Tab-separated table of C-alpha atoms (C1' of nucleotides) in Angstrom:
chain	number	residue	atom	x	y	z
A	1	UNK	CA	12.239	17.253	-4.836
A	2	UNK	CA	11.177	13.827	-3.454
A	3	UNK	CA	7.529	12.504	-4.143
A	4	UNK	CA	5.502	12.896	-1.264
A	5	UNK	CA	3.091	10.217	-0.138
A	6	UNK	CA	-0.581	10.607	0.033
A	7	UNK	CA	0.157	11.216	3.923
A	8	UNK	CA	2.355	13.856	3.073
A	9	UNK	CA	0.449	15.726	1.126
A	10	UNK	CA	-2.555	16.032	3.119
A	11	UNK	CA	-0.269	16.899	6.233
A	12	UNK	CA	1.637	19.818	4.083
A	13	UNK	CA	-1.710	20.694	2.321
A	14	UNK	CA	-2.921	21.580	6.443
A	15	UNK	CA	0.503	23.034	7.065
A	16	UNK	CA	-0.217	25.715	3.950
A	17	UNK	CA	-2.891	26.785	5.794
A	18	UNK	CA	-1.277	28.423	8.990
A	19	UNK	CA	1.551	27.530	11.004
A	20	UNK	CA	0.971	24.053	13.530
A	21	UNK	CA	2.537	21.942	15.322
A	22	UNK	CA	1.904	18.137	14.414
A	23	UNK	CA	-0.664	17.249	17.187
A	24	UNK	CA	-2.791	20.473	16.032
A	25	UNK	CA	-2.552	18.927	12.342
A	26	UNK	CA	-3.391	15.403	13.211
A	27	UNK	CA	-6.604	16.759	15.489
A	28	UNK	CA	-7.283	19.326	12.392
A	29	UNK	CA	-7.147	16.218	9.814
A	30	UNK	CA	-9.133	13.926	12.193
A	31	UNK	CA	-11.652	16.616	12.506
A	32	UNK	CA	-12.246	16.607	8.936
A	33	UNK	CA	-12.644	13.145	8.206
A	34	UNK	CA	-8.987	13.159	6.086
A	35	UNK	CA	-8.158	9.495	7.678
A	36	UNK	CA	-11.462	8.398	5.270
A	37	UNK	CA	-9.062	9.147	2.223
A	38	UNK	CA	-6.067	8.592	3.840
A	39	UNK	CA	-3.919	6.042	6.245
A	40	UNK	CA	-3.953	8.214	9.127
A	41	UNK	CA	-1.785	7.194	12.533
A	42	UNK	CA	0.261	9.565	14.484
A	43	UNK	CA	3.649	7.570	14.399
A	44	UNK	CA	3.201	7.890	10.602
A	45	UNK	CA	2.193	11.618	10.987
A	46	UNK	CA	5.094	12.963	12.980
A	47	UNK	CA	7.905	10.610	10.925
A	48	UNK	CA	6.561	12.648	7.731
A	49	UNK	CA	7.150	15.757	9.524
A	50	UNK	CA	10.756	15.161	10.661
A	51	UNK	CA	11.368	14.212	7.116
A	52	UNK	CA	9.737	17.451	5.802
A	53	UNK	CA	12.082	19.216	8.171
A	54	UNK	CA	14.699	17.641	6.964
A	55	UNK	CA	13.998	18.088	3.160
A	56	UNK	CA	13.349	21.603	3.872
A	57	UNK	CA	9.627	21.742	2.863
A	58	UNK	CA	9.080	22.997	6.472
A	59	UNK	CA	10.820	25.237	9.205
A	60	UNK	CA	10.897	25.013	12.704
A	61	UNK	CA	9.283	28.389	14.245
A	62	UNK	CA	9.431	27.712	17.639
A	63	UNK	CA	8.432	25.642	20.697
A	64	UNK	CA	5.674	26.477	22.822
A	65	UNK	CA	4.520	25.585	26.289
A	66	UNK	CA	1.207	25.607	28.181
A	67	UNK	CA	1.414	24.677	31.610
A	68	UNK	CA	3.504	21.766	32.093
A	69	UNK	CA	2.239	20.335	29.063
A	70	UNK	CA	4.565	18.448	27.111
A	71	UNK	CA	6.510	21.076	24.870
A	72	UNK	CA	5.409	21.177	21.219
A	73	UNK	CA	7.305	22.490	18.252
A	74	UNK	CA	5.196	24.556	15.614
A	75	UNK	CA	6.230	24.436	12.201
A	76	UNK	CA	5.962	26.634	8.967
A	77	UNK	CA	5.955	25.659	5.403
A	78	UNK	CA	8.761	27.151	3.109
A	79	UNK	CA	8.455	28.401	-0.545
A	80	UNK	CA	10.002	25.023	-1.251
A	81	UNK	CA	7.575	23.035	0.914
A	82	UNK	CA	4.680	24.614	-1.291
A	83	UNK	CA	6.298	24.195	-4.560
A	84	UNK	CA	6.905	20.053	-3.660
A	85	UNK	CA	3.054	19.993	-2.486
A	86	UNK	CA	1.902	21.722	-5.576
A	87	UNK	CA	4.671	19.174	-7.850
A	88	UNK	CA	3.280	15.774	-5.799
A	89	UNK	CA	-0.613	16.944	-6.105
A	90	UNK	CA	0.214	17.712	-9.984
A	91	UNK	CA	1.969	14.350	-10.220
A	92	UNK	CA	-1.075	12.073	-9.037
A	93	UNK	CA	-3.828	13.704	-10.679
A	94	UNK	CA	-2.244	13.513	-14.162
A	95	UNK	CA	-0.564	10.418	-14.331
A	96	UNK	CA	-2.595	7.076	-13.578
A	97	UNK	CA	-0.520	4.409	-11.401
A	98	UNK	CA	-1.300	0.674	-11.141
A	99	UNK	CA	-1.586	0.630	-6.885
A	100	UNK	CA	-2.501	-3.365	-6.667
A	101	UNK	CA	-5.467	-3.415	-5.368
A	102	UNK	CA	-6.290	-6.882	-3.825
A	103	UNK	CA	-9.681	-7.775	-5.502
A	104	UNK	CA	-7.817	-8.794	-8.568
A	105	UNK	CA	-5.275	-10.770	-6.493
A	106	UNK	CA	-8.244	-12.942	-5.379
A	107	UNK	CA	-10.549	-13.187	-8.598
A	108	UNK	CA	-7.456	-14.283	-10.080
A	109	UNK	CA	-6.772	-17.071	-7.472
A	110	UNK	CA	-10.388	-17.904	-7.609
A	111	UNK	CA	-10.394	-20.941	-9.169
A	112	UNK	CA	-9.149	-22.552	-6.295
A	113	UNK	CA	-12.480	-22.061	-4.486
A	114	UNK	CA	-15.725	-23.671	-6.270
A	115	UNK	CA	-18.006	-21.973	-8.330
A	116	UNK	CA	-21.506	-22.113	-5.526
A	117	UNK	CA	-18.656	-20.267	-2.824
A	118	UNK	CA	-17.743	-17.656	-5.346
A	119	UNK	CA	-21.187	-16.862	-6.234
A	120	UNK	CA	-21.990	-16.362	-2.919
A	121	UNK	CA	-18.511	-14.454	-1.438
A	122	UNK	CA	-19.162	-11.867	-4.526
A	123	UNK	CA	-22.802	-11.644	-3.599
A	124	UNK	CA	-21.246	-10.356	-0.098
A	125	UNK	CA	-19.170	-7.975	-1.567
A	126	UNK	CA	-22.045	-6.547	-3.624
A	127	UNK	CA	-23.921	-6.048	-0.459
A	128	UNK	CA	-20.900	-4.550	1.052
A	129	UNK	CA	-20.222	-2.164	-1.356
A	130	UNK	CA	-23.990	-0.562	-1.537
A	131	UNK	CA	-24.148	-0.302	1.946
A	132	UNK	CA	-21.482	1.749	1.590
A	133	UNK	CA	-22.165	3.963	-1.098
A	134	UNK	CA	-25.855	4.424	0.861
A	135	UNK	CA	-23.331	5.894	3.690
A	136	UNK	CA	-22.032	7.730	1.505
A	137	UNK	CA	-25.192	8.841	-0.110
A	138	UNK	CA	-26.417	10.249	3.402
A	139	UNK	CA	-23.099	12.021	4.290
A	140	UNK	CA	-23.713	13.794	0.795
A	141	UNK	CA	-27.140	14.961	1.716
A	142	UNK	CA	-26.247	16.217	4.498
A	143	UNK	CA	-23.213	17.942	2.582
A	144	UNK	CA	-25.545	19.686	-0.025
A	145	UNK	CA	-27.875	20.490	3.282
A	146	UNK	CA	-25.378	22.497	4.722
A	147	UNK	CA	-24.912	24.525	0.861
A	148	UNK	CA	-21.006	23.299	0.071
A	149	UNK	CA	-20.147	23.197	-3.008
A	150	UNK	CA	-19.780	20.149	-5.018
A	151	UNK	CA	-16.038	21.065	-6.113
A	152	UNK	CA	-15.230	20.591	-2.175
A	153	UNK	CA	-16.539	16.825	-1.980
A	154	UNK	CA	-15.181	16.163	-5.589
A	155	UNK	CA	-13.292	13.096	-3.749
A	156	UNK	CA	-16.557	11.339	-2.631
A	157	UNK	CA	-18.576	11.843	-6.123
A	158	UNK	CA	-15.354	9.993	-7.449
A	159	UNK	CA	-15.004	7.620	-4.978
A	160	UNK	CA	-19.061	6.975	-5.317
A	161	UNK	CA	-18.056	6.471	-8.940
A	162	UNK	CA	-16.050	3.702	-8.629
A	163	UNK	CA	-17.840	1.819	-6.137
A	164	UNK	CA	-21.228	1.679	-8.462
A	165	UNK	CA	-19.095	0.838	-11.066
A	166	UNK	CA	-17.605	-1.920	-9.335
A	167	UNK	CA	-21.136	-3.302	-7.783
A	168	UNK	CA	-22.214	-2.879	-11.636
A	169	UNK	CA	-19.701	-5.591	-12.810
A	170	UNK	CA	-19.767	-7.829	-10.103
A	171	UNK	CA	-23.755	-7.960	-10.631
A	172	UNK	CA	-22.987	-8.569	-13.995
A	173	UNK	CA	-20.344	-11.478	-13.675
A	174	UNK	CA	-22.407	-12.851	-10.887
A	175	UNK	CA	-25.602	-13.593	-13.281
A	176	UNK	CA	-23.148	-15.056	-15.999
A	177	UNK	CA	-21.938	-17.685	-13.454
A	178	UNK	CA	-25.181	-18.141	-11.913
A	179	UNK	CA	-26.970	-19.247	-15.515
A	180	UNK	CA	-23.220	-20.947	-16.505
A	181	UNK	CA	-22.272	-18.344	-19.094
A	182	UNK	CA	-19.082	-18.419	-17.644
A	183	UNK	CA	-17.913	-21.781	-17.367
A	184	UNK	CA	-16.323	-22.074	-14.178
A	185	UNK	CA	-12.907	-23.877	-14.273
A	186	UNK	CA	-12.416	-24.345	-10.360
A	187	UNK	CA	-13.545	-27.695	-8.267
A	188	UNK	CA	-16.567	-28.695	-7.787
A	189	UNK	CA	-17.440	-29.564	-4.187
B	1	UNK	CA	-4.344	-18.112	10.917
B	2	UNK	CA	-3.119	-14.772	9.729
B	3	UNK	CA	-4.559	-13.202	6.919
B	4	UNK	CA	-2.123	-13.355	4.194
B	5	UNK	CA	-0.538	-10.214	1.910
B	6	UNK	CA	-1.445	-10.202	-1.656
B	7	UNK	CA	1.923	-11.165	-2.315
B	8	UNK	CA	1.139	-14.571	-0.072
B	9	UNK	CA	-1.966	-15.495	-1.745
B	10	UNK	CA	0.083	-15.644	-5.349
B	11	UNK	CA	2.759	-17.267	-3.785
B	12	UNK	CA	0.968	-19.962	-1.938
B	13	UNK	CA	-1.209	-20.624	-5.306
B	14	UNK	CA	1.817	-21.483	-6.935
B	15	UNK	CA	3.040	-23.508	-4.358
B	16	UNK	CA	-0.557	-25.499	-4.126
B	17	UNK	CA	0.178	-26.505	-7.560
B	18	UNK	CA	3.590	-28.869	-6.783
B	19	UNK	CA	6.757	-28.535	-4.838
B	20	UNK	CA	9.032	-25.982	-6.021
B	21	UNK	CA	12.033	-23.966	-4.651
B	22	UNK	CA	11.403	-20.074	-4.295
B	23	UNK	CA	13.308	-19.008	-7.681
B	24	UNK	CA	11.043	-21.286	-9.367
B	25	UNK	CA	8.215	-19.779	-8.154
B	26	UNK	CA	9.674	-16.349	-8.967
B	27	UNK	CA	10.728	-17.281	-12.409
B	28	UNK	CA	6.975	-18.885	-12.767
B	29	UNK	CA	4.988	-15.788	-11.380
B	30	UNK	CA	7.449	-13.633	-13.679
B	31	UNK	CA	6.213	-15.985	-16.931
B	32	UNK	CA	2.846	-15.967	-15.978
B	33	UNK	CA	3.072	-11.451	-15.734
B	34	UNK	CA	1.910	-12.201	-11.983
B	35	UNK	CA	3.817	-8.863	-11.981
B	36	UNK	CA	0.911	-6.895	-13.068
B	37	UNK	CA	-1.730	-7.795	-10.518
B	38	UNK	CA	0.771	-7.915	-7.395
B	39	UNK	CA	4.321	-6.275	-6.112
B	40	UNK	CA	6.530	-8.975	-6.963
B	41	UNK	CA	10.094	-8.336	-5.964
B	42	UNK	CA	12.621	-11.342	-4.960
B	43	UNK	CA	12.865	-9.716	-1.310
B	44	UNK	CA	10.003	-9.599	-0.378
B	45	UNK	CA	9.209	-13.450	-1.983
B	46	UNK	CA	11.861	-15.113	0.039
B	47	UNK	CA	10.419	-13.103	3.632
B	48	UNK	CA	6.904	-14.292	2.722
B	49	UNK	CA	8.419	-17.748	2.216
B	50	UNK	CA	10.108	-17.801	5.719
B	51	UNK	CA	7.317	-16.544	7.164
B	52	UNK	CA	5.183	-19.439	6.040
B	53	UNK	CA	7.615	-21.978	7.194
B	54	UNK	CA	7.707	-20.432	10.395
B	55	UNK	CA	3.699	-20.355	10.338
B	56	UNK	CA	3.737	-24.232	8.899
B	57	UNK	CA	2.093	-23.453	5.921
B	58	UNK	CA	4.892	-24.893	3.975
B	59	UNK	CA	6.861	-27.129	4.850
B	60	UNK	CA	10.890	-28.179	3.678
B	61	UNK	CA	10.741	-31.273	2.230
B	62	UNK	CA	14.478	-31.495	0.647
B	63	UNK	CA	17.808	-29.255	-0.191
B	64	UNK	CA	18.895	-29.999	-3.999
B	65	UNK	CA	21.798	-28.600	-5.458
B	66	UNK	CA	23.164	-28.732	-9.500
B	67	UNK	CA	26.841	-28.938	-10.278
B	68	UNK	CA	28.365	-25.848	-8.051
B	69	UNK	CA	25.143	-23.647	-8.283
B	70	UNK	CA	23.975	-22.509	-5.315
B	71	UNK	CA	21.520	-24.530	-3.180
B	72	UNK	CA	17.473	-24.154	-3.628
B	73	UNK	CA	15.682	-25.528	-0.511
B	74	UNK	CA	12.062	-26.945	-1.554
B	75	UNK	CA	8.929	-26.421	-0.244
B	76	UNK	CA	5.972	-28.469	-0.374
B	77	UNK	CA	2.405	-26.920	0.766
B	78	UNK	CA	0.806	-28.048	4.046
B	79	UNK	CA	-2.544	-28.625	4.608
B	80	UNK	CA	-2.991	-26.218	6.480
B	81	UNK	CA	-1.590	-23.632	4.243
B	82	UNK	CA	-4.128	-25.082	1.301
B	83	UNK	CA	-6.554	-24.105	4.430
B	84	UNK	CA	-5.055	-20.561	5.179
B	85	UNK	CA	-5.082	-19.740	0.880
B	86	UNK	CA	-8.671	-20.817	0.552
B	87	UNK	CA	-9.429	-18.642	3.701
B	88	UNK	CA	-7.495	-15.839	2.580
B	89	UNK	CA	-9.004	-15.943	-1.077
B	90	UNK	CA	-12.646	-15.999	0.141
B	91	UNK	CA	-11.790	-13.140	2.795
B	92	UNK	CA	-10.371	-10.841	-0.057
B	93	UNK	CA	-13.457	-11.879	-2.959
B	94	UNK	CA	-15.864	-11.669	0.060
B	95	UNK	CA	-15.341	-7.878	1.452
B	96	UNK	CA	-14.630	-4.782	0.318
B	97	UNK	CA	-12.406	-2.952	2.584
B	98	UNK	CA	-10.751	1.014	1.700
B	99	UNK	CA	-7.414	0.586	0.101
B	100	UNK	CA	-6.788	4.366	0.146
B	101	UNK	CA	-5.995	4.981	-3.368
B	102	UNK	CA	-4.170	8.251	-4.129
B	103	UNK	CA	-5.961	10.061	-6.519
B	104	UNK	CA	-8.896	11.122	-3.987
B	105	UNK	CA	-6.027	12.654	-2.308
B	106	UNK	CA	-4.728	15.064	-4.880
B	107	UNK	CA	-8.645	15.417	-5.991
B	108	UNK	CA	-9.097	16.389	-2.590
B	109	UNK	CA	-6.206	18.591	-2.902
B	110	UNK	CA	-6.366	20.029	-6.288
B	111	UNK	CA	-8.025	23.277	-5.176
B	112	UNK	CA	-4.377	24.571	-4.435
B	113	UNK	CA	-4.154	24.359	-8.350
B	114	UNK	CA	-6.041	26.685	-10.997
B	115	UNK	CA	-8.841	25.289	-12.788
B	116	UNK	CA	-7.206	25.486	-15.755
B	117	UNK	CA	-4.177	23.551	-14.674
B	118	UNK	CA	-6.689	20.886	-12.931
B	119	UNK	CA	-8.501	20.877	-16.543
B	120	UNK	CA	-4.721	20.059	-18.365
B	121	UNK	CA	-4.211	17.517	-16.003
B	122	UNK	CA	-7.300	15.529	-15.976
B	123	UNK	CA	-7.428	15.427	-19.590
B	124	UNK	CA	-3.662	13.868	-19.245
B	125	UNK	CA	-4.860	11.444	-16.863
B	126	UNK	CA	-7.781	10.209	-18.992
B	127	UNK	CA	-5.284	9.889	-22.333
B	128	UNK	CA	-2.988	7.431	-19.988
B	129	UNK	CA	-6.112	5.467	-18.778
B	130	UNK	CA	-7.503	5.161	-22.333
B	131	UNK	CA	-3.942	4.174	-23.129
B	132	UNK	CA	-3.468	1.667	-21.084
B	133	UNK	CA	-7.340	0.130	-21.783
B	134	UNK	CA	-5.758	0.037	-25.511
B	135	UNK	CA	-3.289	-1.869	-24.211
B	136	UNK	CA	-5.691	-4.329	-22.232
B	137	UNK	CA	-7.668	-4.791	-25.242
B	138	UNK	CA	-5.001	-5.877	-27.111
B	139	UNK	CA	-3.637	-8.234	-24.905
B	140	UNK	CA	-6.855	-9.585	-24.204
B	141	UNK	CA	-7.218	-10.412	-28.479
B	142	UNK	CA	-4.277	-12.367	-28.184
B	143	UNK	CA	-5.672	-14.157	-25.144
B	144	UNK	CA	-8.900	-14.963	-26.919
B	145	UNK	CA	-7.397	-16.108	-30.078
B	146	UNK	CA	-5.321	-18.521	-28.254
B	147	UNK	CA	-8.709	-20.086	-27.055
B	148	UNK	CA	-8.446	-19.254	-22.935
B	149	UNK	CA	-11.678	-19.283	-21.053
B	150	UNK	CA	-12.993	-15.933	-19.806
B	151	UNK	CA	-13.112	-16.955	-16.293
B	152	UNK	CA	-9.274	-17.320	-16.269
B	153	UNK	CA	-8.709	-13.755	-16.893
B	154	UNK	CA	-11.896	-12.336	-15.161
B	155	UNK	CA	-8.998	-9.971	-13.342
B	156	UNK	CA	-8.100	-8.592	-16.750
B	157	UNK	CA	-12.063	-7.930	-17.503
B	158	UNK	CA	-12.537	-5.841	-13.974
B	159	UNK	CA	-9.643	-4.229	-14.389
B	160	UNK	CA	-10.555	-2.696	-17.485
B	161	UNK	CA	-13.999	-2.035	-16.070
B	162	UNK	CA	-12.912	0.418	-13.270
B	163	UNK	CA	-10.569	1.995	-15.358
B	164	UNK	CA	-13.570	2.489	-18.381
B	165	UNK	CA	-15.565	4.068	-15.045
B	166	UNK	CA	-12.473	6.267	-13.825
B	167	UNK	CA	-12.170	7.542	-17.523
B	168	UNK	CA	-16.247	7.917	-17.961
B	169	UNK	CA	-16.097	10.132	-14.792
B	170	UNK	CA	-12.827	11.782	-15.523
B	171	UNK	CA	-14.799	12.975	-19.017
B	172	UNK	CA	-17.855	14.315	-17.705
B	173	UNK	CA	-15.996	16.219	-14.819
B	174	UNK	CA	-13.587	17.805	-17.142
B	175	UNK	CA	-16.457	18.717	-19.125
B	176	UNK	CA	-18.674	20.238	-16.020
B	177	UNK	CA	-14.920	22.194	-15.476
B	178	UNK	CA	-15.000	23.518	-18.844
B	179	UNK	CA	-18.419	25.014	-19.119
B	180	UNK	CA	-18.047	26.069	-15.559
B	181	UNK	CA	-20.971	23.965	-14.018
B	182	UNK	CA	-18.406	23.158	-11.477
B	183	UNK	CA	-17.205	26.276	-9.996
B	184	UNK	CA	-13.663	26.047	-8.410
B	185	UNK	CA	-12.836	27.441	-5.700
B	186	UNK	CA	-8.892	27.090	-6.123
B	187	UNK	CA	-6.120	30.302	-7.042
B	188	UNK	CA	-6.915	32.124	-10.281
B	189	UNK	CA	-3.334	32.212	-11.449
C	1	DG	C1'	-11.690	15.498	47.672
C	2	DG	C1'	-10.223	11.580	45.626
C	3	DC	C1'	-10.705	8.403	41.840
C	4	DG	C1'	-10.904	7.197	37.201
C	5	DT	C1'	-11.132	8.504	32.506
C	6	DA	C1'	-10.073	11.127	28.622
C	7	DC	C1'	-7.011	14.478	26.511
C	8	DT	C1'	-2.374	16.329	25.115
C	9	DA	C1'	1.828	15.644	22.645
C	10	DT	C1'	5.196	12.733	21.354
C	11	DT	C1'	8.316	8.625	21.079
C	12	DC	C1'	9.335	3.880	20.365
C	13	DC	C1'	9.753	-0.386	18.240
C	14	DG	C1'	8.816	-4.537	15.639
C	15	DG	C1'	8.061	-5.964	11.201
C	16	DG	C1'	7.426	-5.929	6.381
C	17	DC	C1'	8.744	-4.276	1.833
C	18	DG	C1'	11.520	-3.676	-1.977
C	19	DG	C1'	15.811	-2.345	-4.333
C	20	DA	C1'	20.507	-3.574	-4.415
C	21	DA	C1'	24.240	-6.673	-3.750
C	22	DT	C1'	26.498	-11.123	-4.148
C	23	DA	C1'	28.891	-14.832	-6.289
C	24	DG	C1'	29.527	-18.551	-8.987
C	25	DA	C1'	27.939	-20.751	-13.600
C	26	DT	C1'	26.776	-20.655	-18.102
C	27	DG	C1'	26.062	-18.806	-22.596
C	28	DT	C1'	27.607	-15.565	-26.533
C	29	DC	C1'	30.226	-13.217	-29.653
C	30	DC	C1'	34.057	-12.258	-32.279
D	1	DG	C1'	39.622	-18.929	-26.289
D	2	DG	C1'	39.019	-14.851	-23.658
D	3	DA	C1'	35.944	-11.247	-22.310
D	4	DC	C1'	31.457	-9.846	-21.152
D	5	DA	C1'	26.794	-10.267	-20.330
D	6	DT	C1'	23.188	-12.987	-18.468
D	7	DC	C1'	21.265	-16.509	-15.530
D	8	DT	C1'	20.754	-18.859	-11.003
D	9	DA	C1'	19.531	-18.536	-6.203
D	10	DT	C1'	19.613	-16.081	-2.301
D	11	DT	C1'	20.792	-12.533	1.223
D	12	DC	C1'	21.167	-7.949	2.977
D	13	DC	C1'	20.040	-3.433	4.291
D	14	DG	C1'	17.679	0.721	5.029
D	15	DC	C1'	13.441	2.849	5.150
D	16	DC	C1'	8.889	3.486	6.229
D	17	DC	C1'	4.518	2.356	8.433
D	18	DG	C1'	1.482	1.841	12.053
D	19	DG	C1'	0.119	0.197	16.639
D	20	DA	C1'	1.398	0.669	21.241
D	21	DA	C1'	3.531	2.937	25.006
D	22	DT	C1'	4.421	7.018	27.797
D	23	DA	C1'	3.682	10.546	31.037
D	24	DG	C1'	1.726	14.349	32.682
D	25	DT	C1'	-2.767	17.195	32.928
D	26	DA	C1'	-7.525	18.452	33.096
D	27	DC	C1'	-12.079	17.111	33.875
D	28	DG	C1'	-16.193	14.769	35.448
D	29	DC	C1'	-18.532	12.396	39.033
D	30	DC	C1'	-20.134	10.845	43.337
DNA sequence: GGCGTACTATTCCGGGCGGAATAGATGTCC
DNA sequence: GGACATCTATTCCGCCCGGAATAGTACGCC
């Protein structure tokens, strides 16, 4: 029972749903917004289903035709295919693993830039980052408009979470090096 | 000028601070726990290095050998690598772009689990974050009793931020679970 | 009615990543 | 002093990802 990737289990969490074949899933998971959450590409898409197919998560069910369309093959999920989805969805909500983000990367390499150029590059990101979570502010109105429930959008009060959080501290460790109390260590013109 | 990998920014800092051969910038990323911020592996090290030769980032500047050991070909950085790391640096502190993180995934997925699983699992996921914070702590005593400035491991200090948020969040949505303020929609078994 | 654009469904391919392998040199332990 | 592990320095290999290509079909527009 391999670990899936996040692409993998949003593609066999669609699959779960009702026999596809991958172009239906890929339209289904663009329709819904899934490539917000996840990397999303079609190459990536249909090399997850061959390897579902071959792990036996999935089943061919048979190859349809409309027109002279080009031929596409619907799969089904098997018992197995539903037990590795549940086992990978189980796996990343309980455990917490480092994924390197790359902000870290740079404040950590920061030095090299001087302390005026930091203050202002964070100042960006601040901006960034609220922008965003206003987006993300409107798409939830519009959520709650339409009555769905909270547990369904659990992702975006999470991911709204972090980015606050984030702005928070970088407000924060922007006003310490504006008034100098963090001493910046990095060169000075 | 192509935007360099995380991987490439560490590397190239080291390499901005004196000539060195790639095993001794592996050997000095490894001492320094570069490890915990980015995907070090000696693979992918030696491709990156290539790659900024073939870019003229870095540039050969001699082939040494001791006794019979094998030979270690040193670089020396170029200006315009120093120009490509500040670049890179300022890009990465500058905006915030989606990393896709996996735990919105399985958050967006958990509704194939029962609350009360979802409930377990959380709460397991919150122990190993306040876990590892206990770690961070810990190491970060050590750090300030050997007298290191702040702004050297700023990294450190937003790490432990987000994951203080992820927890903080992780708490009160376990606790909306529990008292059922946040109906689930998911299987009842 | 013909021209261009967008859709349908999938394949292809270059490149990076990371774990494993290599192979000689040196240290360690009894 | 012989065996075994560890260090030094690099290469190799397979896998996966994602952007681009493909090729035929329907549709809109004048």
């Amino acid at each position: 029972m391999p670990q899936l990737t996040p692409l993998g289990v949003t593609a066999l969490a669609v699959l779960a749903e009702g026999d596809m074949h991958p172009y239906e899933m890929y339209q289904l998971m663009l329709a819904r917004k899934e490539d917000r959450v996840v990397r999303l590409s079609p190459g990536s898409l249909y090399r997850a289903v061959e390897r579902f197919a071959a792990d036996g998560l999935i089943a061919e069910v048979g190859v349809e035709r409309e027109g002279n369309r080009p031929e596409r093959t619907v799969y089904s999920i098997t018992p197995a295919g539903r037990a590795a989805l549940r086992a990978s969805i189980a796996e990343m909500l309980g455990r917490h693993v480092n994924e390197f983000p790359e902000f870290p990367v740079a404040i950590g390499e920061a030095h090299n830039l001087p302390a005026g150029e930091v203050i202002r590059l964070l100042g960006e990101r601040v901006a960034s980052i609220r922008e965003t979570i206003g987006f993300i502010d409107a798409s939830l109105e519009g959520i709650a408009a339409r009555g769905v429930a909270t547990a369904h959008v659990l992702n975006v009060h999470y991911t709204r979470a972090m980015l606050v959080a984030e702005a928070d501290w970088l407000d924060s460790t922007i006003s310490q090096l504006g008034t100098g109390a963090l001493a910046w260590p990095g060169p000075s013109n």
